[in-house]
Amino acid sequence: MVFLVEHFYSIQGEGKFIGTPSIFFRFGGCNLKCPSFGEYFLKSKIVYGCDTIRAVNRDLFENEWQKIEDEKDLIEILDDYLQNLDFKPHVVITGGEPMIYAKDSVFYNFVKYLIDSGFIVTIETNATIKIDFEKFPAYKDIIFALAVKLSNSGEKYEKRVKKDAIREYIKNTSYSFFKFTLNSSLIETRAYEEIVDIVGDYPEVEVFCMPLGDREDILKKHDKKVAEFCLIYGFIYSDRLHVRLWNRKAKR
């Protein structure tokens, strides 16, 4: 069984495939909290975490998540979107942290269905969960966006950086990429050192850096410094296009 928070059709707003029409499946639950990423007033409480707090905070939102006990329910959702399209969009699986379901039969069978059906699939992960790619071979054909968390997340290093897991993702997939969230203060201190510590063994893997923020006014506090950081060190700047276009609008 998996928990589905939401699904929607939009453009990919971040990373390698920015601007690409994509069907998104957002699953609930995460093994990290990232308390320094944002502050939100929700359900009469102040809560801290990432901009997908509804998919992370199980205590407040689990009763709103949809229980999925058969992959056919996910395939049916997919087919409903495809009825209105005359091309095959990308599929993005996100969270929360979707790979907490890596061994779940519903999740894996859905992933396998997508691969067998010829979809280009990206899974967005914090890359802390080590995957057995021999036991679950469909994951070898996934593009993983390795959104490894830096110290600005508020998580301890030993919890957010799992180098053995990162190694398995890169070794077993034909293409995956790193995606880091930066803010001005981290850039001014040790962003470069933290990134190199994570990516230094993989010079062949593309590194995307994007500004922190789920509202345009927050993005503007960091975007130019992130762009300048990329110019200095040769990383690839990724904007957060969905935020620019729709701000905090749901399902975007």
PDB file of C-alpha atoms in Angstrom:
ATOM      1  CA  MET A   1       0.000   0.000   0.000  1.00  0.00           C
ATOM      2  CA  VAL A   2       1.129   3.527  -0.791  1.00  0.00           C
ATOM      3  CA  PHE A   3      -0.237   6.954   0.058  1.00  0.00           C
ATOM      4  CA  LEU A   4      -0.956   9.305  -2.842  1.00  0.00           C
ATOM      5  CA  VAL A   5      -1.084  12.982  -1.908  1.00  0.00           C
ATOM      6  CA  GLU A   6      -1.953  14.420  -5.304  1.00  0.00           C
ATOM      7  CA  HIS A   7      -1.607  13.979  -9.039  1.00  0.00           C
ATOM      8  CA  PHE A   8      -1.649  16.616 -11.755  1.00  0.00           C
ATOM      9  CA  TYR A   9      -0.547  17.516 -15.264  1.00  0.00           C
ATOM     10  CA  SER A  10       1.829  20.455 -15.570  1.00  0.00           C
ATOM     11  CA  ILE A  11       5.297  21.365 -16.750  1.00  0.00           C
ATOM     12  CA  GLN A  12       8.417  20.191 -14.988  1.00  0.00           C
ATOM     13  CA  GLY A  13       9.633  23.237 -13.098  1.00  0.00           C
ATOM     14  CA  GLU A  14      13.117  22.160 -12.047  1.00  0.00           C
ATOM     15  CA  GLY A  15      16.237  20.355 -13.160  1.00  0.00           C
ATOM     16  CA  LYS A  16      17.197  18.693 -16.422  1.00  0.00           C
ATOM     17  CA  PHE A  17      13.725  18.620 -17.978  1.00  0.00           C
ATOM     18  CA  ILE A  18      12.493  22.060 -16.976  1.00  0.00           C
ATOM     19  CA  GLY A  19       9.549  23.108 -19.134  1.00  0.00           C
ATOM     20  CA  THR A  20       8.652  19.541 -20.182  1.00  0.00           C
ATOM     21  CA  PRO A  21       4.943  18.569 -20.061  1.00  0.00           C
ATOM     22  CA  SER A  22       4.682  15.961 -17.309  1.00  0.00           C
ATOM     23  CA  ILE A  23       2.165  13.988 -15.303  1.00  0.00           C
ATOM     24  CA  PHE A  24       3.053  14.179 -11.616  1.00  0.00           C
ATOM     25  CA  PHE A  25       2.335  11.610  -8.914  1.00  0.00           C
ATOM     26  CA  ARG A  26       3.159  12.915  -5.434  1.00  0.00           C
ATOM     27  CA  PHE A  27       3.395  10.302  -2.694  1.00  0.00           C
ATOM     28  CA  GLY A  28       3.151  10.931   1.036  1.00  0.00           C
ATOM     29  CA  GLY A  29       5.769  10.318   3.691  1.00  0.00           C
ATOM     30  CA  CYS A  30       9.428  11.201   4.066  1.00  0.00           C
ATOM     31  CA  ASN A  31      12.403  10.041   6.096  1.00  0.00           C
ATOM     32  CA  LEU A  32      13.666  13.631   6.482  1.00  0.00           C
ATOM     33  CA  LYS A  33      12.035  16.746   7.946  1.00  0.00           C
ATOM     34  CA  CYS A  34      14.290  19.567   6.621  1.00  0.00           C
ATOM     35  CA  PRO A  35      13.049  22.025   9.278  1.00  0.00           C
ATOM     36  CA  SER A  36      15.129  24.963   8.032  1.00  0.00           C
ATOM     37  CA  PHE A  37      13.607  25.101   4.549  1.00  0.00           C
ATOM     38  CA  GLY A  38      10.435  26.972   5.457  1.00  0.00           C
ATOM     39  CA  GLU A  39       7.877  28.065   8.038  1.00  0.00           C
ATOM     40  CA  TYR A  40       4.154  27.588   7.404  1.00  0.00           C
ATOM     41  CA  PHE A  41       0.979  28.352   9.342  1.00  0.00           C
ATOM     42  CA  LEU A  42      -1.242  25.354   8.694  1.00  0.00           C
ATOM     43  CA  LYS A  43      -4.258  24.042  10.553  1.00  0.00           C
ATOM     44  CA  SER A  44      -3.763  26.610  13.333  1.00  0.00           C
ATOM     45  CA  LYS A  45      -0.174  25.489  13.837  1.00  0.00           C
ATOM     46  CA  ILE A  46       3.256  26.739  12.829  1.00  0.00           C
ATOM     47  CA  VAL A  47       5.096  23.902  11.101  1.00  0.00           C
ATOM     48  CA  TYR A  48       8.539  23.753   9.557  1.00  0.00           C
ATOM     49  CA  GLY A  49       9.791  21.895   6.539  1.00  0.00           C
ATOM     50  CA  CYS A  50      10.051  21.850   2.768  1.00  0.00           C
ATOM     51  CA  ASP A  51       7.627  23.374   0.276  1.00  0.00           C
ATOM     52  CA  THR A  52       5.817  20.035  -0.030  1.00  0.00           C
ATOM     53  CA  ILE A  53       4.932  20.007   3.649  1.00  0.00           C
ATOM     54  CA  ARG A  54       1.548  18.391   2.896  1.00  0.00           C
ATOM     55  CA  ALA A  55       3.395  15.335   1.629  1.00  0.00           C
ATOM     56  CA  VAL A  56       5.863  15.222   4.517  1.00  0.00           C
ATOM     57  CA  ASN A  57       3.967  16.011   7.715  1.00  0.00           C
ATOM     58  CA  ARG A  58       2.155  12.752   8.402  1.00  0.00           C
ATOM     59  CA  ASP A  59       0.701  13.943  11.708  1.00  0.00           C
ATOM     60  CA  LEU A  60      -1.237  16.792  10.122  1.00  0.00           C
ATOM     61  CA  PHE A  61      -2.065  15.470   6.681  1.00  0.00           C
ATOM     62  CA  GLU A  62      -2.145  11.679   6.540  1.00  0.00           C
ATOM     63  CA  ASN A  63      -5.932  11.653   6.825  1.00  0.00           C
ATOM     64  CA  GLU A  64      -6.037  13.611   3.544  1.00  0.00           C
ATOM     65  CA  TRP A  65      -3.796  11.161   1.695  1.00  0.00           C
ATOM     66  CA  GLN A  66      -5.372   8.570  -0.595  1.00  0.00           C
ATOM     67  CA  LYS A  67      -4.600   4.941   0.213  1.00  0.00           C
ATOM     68  CA  ILE A  68      -3.642   3.038  -2.924  1.00  0.00           C
ATOM     69  CA  GLU A  69      -3.700  -0.739  -2.562  1.00  0.00           C
ATOM     70  CA  ASP A  70      -3.511  -1.711  -6.231  1.00  0.00           C
ATOM     71  CA  GLU A  71      -1.284  -0.253  -8.961  1.00  0.00           C
ATOM     72  CA  LYS A  72      -4.270  -0.428 -11.316  1.00  0.00           C
ATOM     73  CA  ASP A  73      -5.676   2.618  -9.503  1.00  0.00           C
ATOM     74  CA  LEU A  74      -2.543   4.593 -10.400  1.00  0.00           C
ATOM     75  CA  ILE A  75      -2.641   3.340 -13.983  1.00  0.00           C
ATOM     76  CA  GLU A  76      -6.276   4.432 -14.235  1.00  0.00           C
ATOM     77  CA  ILE A  77      -5.310   7.941 -13.095  1.00  0.00           C
ATOM     78  CA  LEU A  78      -2.576   7.990 -15.720  1.00  0.00           C
ATOM     79  CA  ASP A  79      -4.956   6.826 -18.453  1.00  0.00           C
ATOM     80  CA  ASP A  80      -7.439   9.569 -17.591  1.00  0.00           C
ATOM     81  CA  TYR A  81      -4.778  12.191 -18.363  1.00  0.00           C
ATOM     82  CA  LEU A  82      -3.673  10.435 -21.540  1.00  0.00           C
ATOM     83  CA  GLN A  83      -7.200  10.515 -22.977  1.00  0.00           C
ATOM     84  CA  ASN A  84      -6.827  14.263 -23.450  1.00  0.00           C
ATOM     85  CA  LEU A  85      -3.335  14.142 -24.967  1.00  0.00           C
ATOM     86  CA  ASP A  86      -2.108  13.030 -28.368  1.00  0.00           C
ATOM     87  CA  PHE A  87       1.487  12.569 -27.199  1.00  0.00           C
ATOM     88  CA  LYS A  88       3.240  10.745 -24.378  1.00  0.00           C
ATOM     89  CA  PRO A  89       4.332  13.175 -21.630  1.00  0.00           C
ATOM     90  CA  HIS A  90       7.034  12.516 -19.088  1.00  0.00           C
ATOM     91  CA  VAL A  91       5.960  11.025 -15.768  1.00  0.00           C
ATOM     92  CA  VAL A  92       7.404  12.476 -12.556  1.00  0.00           C
ATOM     93  CA  ILE A  93       7.197  10.565  -9.283  1.00  0.00           C
ATOM     94  CA  THR A  94       7.821  12.807  -6.311  1.00  0.00           C
ATOM     95  CA  GLY A  95       6.977  13.343  -2.663  1.00  0.00           C
ATOM     96  CA  GLY A  96       7.721  13.545   0.189  1.00  0.00           C
ATOM     97  CA  GLU A  97      10.281  10.845  -0.438  1.00  0.00           C
ATOM     98  CA  PRO A  98       8.869   8.318  -2.904  1.00  0.00           C
ATOM     99  CA  MET A  99      11.652   5.776  -2.434  1.00  0.00           C
ATOM    100  CA  ILE A 100      10.376   4.889   1.013  1.00  0.00           C
ATOM    101  CA  TYR A 101       8.024   2.753  -1.087  1.00  0.00           C
ATOM    102  CA  ALA A 102      10.788   1.257  -3.230  1.00  0.00           C
ATOM    103  CA  LYS A 103      10.067  -2.316  -2.070  1.00  0.00           C
ATOM    104  CA  ASP A 104       6.293  -1.922  -2.020  1.00  0.00           C
ATOM    105  CA  SER A 105       4.661  -4.074  -4.693  1.00  0.00           C
ATOM    106  CA  VAL A 106       2.086  -1.421  -5.633  1.00  0.00           C
ATOM    107  CA  PHE A 107       4.758   1.220  -6.133  1.00  0.00           C
ATOM    108  CA  TYR A 108       7.205  -1.041  -7.940  1.00  0.00           C
ATOM    109  CA  ASN A 109       4.585  -2.563 -10.238  1.00  0.00           C
ATOM    110  CA  PHE A 110       3.460   0.921 -11.216  1.00  0.00           C
ATOM    111  CA  VAL A 111       7.027   1.935 -11.986  1.00  0.00           C
ATOM    112  CA  LYS A 112       7.531  -1.234 -14.010  1.00  0.00           C
ATOM    113  CA  TYR A 113       4.319  -0.567 -15.934  1.00  0.00           C
ATOM    114  CA  LEU A 114       5.528   2.930 -16.824  1.00  0.00           C
ATOM    115  CA  ILE A 115       8.888   1.634 -18.052  1.00  0.00           C
ATOM    116  CA  ASP A 116       7.352  -1.257 -19.988  1.00  0.00           C
ATOM    117  CA  SER A 117       4.936   1.229 -21.604  1.00  0.00           C
ATOM    118  CA  GLY A 118       7.774   3.424 -22.855  1.00  0.00           C
ATOM    119  CA  PHE A 119       7.349   6.457 -20.610  1.00  0.00           C
ATOM    120  CA  ILE A 120      10.307   8.627 -19.657  1.00  0.00           C
ATOM    121  CA  VAL A 121      10.145   8.587 -15.867  1.00  0.00           C
ATOM    122  CA  THR A 122      11.912  10.780 -13.344  1.00  0.00           C
ATOM    123  CA  ILE A 123      11.850   9.957  -9.650  1.00  0.00           C
ATOM    124  CA  GLU A 124      12.793  12.825  -7.364  1.00  0.00           C
ATOM    125  CA  THR A 125      14.604  11.487  -4.313  1.00  0.00           C
ATOM    126  CA  ASN A 126      16.797  12.684  -1.475  1.00  0.00           C
ATOM    127  CA  ALA A 127      19.030   9.682  -2.279  1.00  0.00           C
ATOM    128  CA  THR A 128      19.282   8.436   1.296  1.00  0.00           C
ATOM    129  CA  ILE A 129      17.595   5.068   0.695  1.00  0.00           C
ATOM    130  CA  LYS A 130      19.809   2.362  -0.772  1.00  0.00           C
ATOM    131  CA  ILE A 131      18.106   0.376  -3.533  1.00  0.00           C
ATOM    132  CA  ASP A 132      18.723  -3.224  -4.581  1.00  0.00           C
ATOM    133  CA  PHE A 133      18.752  -2.701  -8.341  1.00  0.00           C
ATOM    134  CA  GLU A 134      19.219  -6.404  -9.073  1.00  0.00           C
ATOM    135  CA  LYS A 135      16.109  -7.367  -7.136  1.00  0.00           C
ATOM    136  CA  PHE A 136      14.133  -4.415  -8.564  1.00  0.00           C
ATOM    137  CA  PRO A 137      15.562  -4.023 -12.104  1.00  0.00           C
ATOM    138  CA  ALA A 138      12.915  -1.606 -13.405  1.00  0.00           C
ATOM    139  CA  TYR A 139      14.643   1.129 -11.403  1.00  0.00           C
ATOM    140  CA  LYS A 140      17.631   0.830 -13.740  1.00  0.00           C
ATOM    141  CA  ASP A 141      15.566   2.561 -16.442  1.00  0.00           C
ATOM    142  CA  ILE A 142      14.482   5.447 -14.209  1.00  0.00           C
ATOM    143  CA  ILE A 143      16.046   8.900 -14.312  1.00  0.00           C
ATOM    144  CA  PHE A 144      16.734   9.837 -10.709  1.00  0.00           C
ATOM    145  CA  ALA A 145      16.869  13.495  -9.693  1.00  0.00           C
ATOM    146  CA  LEU A 146      19.230  13.178  -6.739  1.00  0.00           C
ATOM    147  CA  ALA A 147      18.111  16.074  -4.542  1.00  0.00           C
ATOM    148  CA  VAL A 148      20.645  15.476  -1.781  1.00  0.00           C
ATOM    149  CA  LYS A 149      20.079  17.871   1.084  1.00  0.00           C
ATOM    150  CA  LEU A 150      22.716  20.354   2.245  1.00  0.00           C
ATOM    151  CA  SER A 151      23.179  21.876   5.700  1.00  0.00           C
ATOM    152  CA  ASN A 152      20.610  24.614   4.986  1.00  0.00           C
ATOM    153  CA  SER A 153      17.958  21.901   5.282  1.00  0.00           C
ATOM    154  CA  GLY A 154      18.526  21.701   9.035  1.00  0.00           C
ATOM    155  CA  GLU A 155      19.240  17.970   8.852  1.00  0.00           C
ATOM    156  CA  LYS A 156      22.426  16.457  10.285  1.00  0.00           C
ATOM    157  CA  TYR A 157      25.058  15.367   7.781  1.00  0.00           C
ATOM    158  CA  GLU A 158      24.932  11.695   8.719  1.00  0.00           C
ATOM    159  CA  LYS A 159      21.185  11.616   8.117  1.00  0.00           C
ATOM    160  CA  ARG A 160      21.022  13.559   4.843  1.00  0.00           C
ATOM    161  CA  VAL A 161      24.140  12.270   3.029  1.00  0.00           C
ATOM    162  CA  LYS A 162      24.305   8.530   2.349  1.00  0.00           C
ATOM    163  CA  LYS A 163      27.201   8.038  -0.028  1.00  0.00           C
ATOM    164  CA  ASP A 164      26.649   4.309  -0.429  1.00  0.00           C
ATOM    165  CA  ALA A 165      23.073   4.946  -1.578  1.00  0.00           C
ATOM    166  CA  ILE A 166      24.158   7.727  -3.958  1.00  0.00           C
ATOM    167  CA  ARG A 167      26.776   5.405  -5.451  1.00  0.00           C
ATOM    168  CA  GLU A 168      24.151   2.752  -6.201  1.00  0.00           C
ATOM    169  CA  TYR A 169      21.848   5.196  -7.972  1.00  0.00           C
ATOM    170  CA  ILE A 170      24.613   6.462 -10.220  1.00  0.00           C
ATOM    171  CA  LYS A 171      26.218   3.068 -10.867  1.00  0.00           C
ATOM    172  CA  ASN A 172      22.962   1.372 -11.848  1.00  0.00           C
ATOM    173  CA  THR A 173      21.236   3.988 -14.012  1.00  0.00           C
ATOM    174  CA  SER A 174      22.181   5.224 -17.445  1.00  0.00           C
ATOM    175  CA  TYR A 175      21.339   8.811 -16.540  1.00  0.00           C
ATOM    176  CA  SER A 176      20.665  10.567 -13.249  1.00  0.00           C
ATOM    177  CA  PHE A 177      21.586  14.044 -12.044  1.00  0.00           C
ATOM    178  CA  PHE A 178      22.188  15.993  -8.854  1.00  0.00           C
ATOM    179  CA  LYS A 179      19.855  18.819  -7.830  1.00  0.00           C
ATOM    180  CA  PHE A 180      20.715  21.107  -4.911  1.00  0.00           C
ATOM    181  CA  THR A 181      18.673  23.828  -3.211  1.00  0.00           C
ATOM    182  CA  LEU A 182      20.749  26.861  -2.255  1.00  0.00           C
ATOM    183  CA  ASN A 183      20.156  30.080  -0.364  1.00  0.00           C
ATOM    184  CA  SER A 184      22.339  33.148  -0.083  1.00  0.00           C
ATOM    185  CA  SER A 185      23.734  32.424   3.367  1.00  0.00           C
ATOM    186  CA  LEU A 186      24.907  28.944   2.415  1.00  0.00           C
ATOM    187  CA  ILE A 187      26.558  30.282  -0.736  1.00  0.00           C
ATOM    188  CA  GLU A 188      28.420  32.829   1.376  1.00  0.00           C
ATOM    189  CA  THR A 189      29.746  30.125   3.714  1.00  0.00           C
ATOM    190  CA  ARG A 190      30.307  26.574   2.512  1.00  0.00           C
ATOM    191  CA  ALA A 191      27.959  25.619  -0.316  1.00  0.00           C
ATOM    192  CA  TYR A 192      30.768  24.727  -2.701  1.00  0.00           C
ATOM    193  CA  GLU A 193      32.555  22.523  -0.174  1.00  0.00           C
ATOM    194  CA  GLU A 194      29.335  20.701   0.697  1.00  0.00           C
ATOM    195  CA  ILE A 195      28.457  20.046  -2.937  1.00  0.00           C
ATOM    196  CA  VAL A 196      31.931  18.843  -3.863  1.00  0.00           C
ATOM    197  CA  ASP A 197      31.898  16.467  -0.900  1.00  0.00           C
ATOM    198  CA  ILE A 198      28.813  14.832  -2.434  1.00  0.00           C
ATOM    199  CA  VAL A 199      29.518  14.981  -6.174  1.00  0.00           C
ATOM    200  CA  GLY A 200      33.313  14.910  -6.270  1.00  0.00           C
ATOM    201  CA  ASP A 201      33.535  11.228  -7.191  1.00  0.00           C
ATOM    202  CA  TYR A 202      31.157  11.673 -10.136  1.00  0.00           C
ATOM    203  CA  PRO A 203      32.534  14.278 -12.549  1.00  0.00           C
ATOM    204  CA  GLU A 204      30.385  12.810 -15.330  1.00  0.00           C
ATOM    205  CA  VAL A 205      27.107  13.548 -13.509  1.00  0.00           C
ATOM    206  CA  GLU A 206      25.417  16.896 -14.163  1.00  0.00           C
ATOM    207  CA  VAL A 207      24.889  19.178 -11.169  1.00  0.00           C
ATOM    208  CA  PHE A 208      21.935  21.563 -11.071  1.00  0.00           C
ATOM    209  CA  CYS A 209      21.609  24.311  -8.445  1.00  0.00           C
ATOM    210  CA  MET A 210      18.357  26.137  -7.782  1.00  0.00           C
ATOM    211  CA  PRO A 211      17.292  28.896  -5.404  1.00  0.00           C
ATOM    212  CA  LEU A 212      15.375  28.168  -2.229  1.00  0.00           C
ATOM    213  CA  GLY A 213      11.769  29.367  -2.204  1.00  0.00           C
ATOM    214  CA  ASP A 214       8.187  28.379  -2.909  1.00  0.00           C
ATOM    215  CA  ARG A 215       7.098  31.965  -3.597  1.00  0.00           C
ATOM    216  CA  GLU A 216       8.497  34.312  -6.193  1.00  0.00           C
ATOM    217  CA  ASP A 217       9.458  36.944  -3.613  1.00  0.00           C
ATOM    218  CA  ILE A 218      11.560  34.348  -1.770  1.00  0.00           C
ATOM    219  CA  LEU A 219      13.185  33.136  -4.988  1.00  0.00           C
ATOM    220  CA  LYS A 220      14.241  36.679  -5.791  1.00  0.00           C
ATOM    221  CA  LYS A 221      16.227  36.821  -2.545  1.00  0.00           C
ATOM    222  CA  HIS A 222      18.487  34.015  -3.723  1.00  0.00           C
ATOM    223  CA  ASP A 223      18.257  33.516  -7.493  1.00  0.00           C
ATOM    224  CA  LYS A 224      20.998  35.903  -8.656  1.00  0.00           C
ATOM    225  CA  LYS A 225      23.488  34.609  -6.085  1.00  0.00           C
ATOM    226  CA  VAL A 226      22.754  31.038  -7.155  1.00  0.00           C
ATOM    227  CA  ALA A 227      23.249  32.005 -10.807  1.00  0.00           C
ATOM    228  CA  GLU A 228      26.544  33.723  -9.985  1.00  0.00           C
ATOM    229  CA  PHE A 229      27.596  30.682  -7.954  1.00  0.00           C
ATOM    230  CA  CYS A 230      26.966  28.460 -10.987  1.00  0.00           C
ATOM    231  CA  LEU A 231      28.966  30.801 -13.232  1.00  0.00           C
ATOM    232  CA  ILE A 232      31.940  30.626 -10.880  1.00  0.00           C
ATOM    233  CA  TYR A 233      31.991  26.870 -10.362  1.00  0.00           C
ATOM    234  CA  GLY A 234      30.552  25.502 -13.590  1.00  0.00           C
ATOM    235  CA  PHE A 235      27.319  24.078 -12.228  1.00  0.00           C
ATOM    236  CA  ILE A 236      24.010  24.344 -14.118  1.00  0.00           C
ATOM    237  CA  TYR A 237      21.480  26.913 -12.917  1.00  0.00           C
ATOM    238  CA  SER A 238      17.927  25.655 -12.578  1.00  0.00           C
ATOM    239  CA  ASP A 239      15.143  28.086 -11.888  1.00  0.00           C
ATOM    240  CA  ARG A 240      11.888  26.974 -10.267  1.00  0.00           C
ATOM    241  CA  LEU A 241       9.664  27.715 -13.216  1.00  0.00           C
ATOM    242  CA  HIS A 242       6.430  26.503 -11.635  1.00  0.00           C
ATOM    243  CA  VAL A 243       6.941  29.021  -8.812  1.00  0.00           C
ATOM    244  CA  ARG A 244       7.583  31.852 -11.287  1.00  0.00           C
ATOM    245  CA  LEU A 245       4.420  31.041 -13.197  1.00  0.00           C
ATOM    246  CA  TRP A 246       1.994  29.992 -10.472  1.00  0.00           C
ATOM    247  CA  ASN A 247       3.557  30.935  -7.125  1.00  0.00           C
ATOM    248  CA  ARG A 248       2.012  28.682  -4.443  1.00  0.00           C
ATOM    249  CA  LYS A 249      -0.931  27.515  -6.514  1.00  0.00           C
ATOM    250  CA  ALA A 250      -1.735  23.889  -5.745  1.00  0.00           C
ATOM    251  CA  LYS A 251      -1.018  21.132  -8.242  1.00  0.00           C
ATOM    252  CA  ARG A 252       1.571  23.152 -10.128  1.00  0.00           C
TER     253      ARG A 252
END
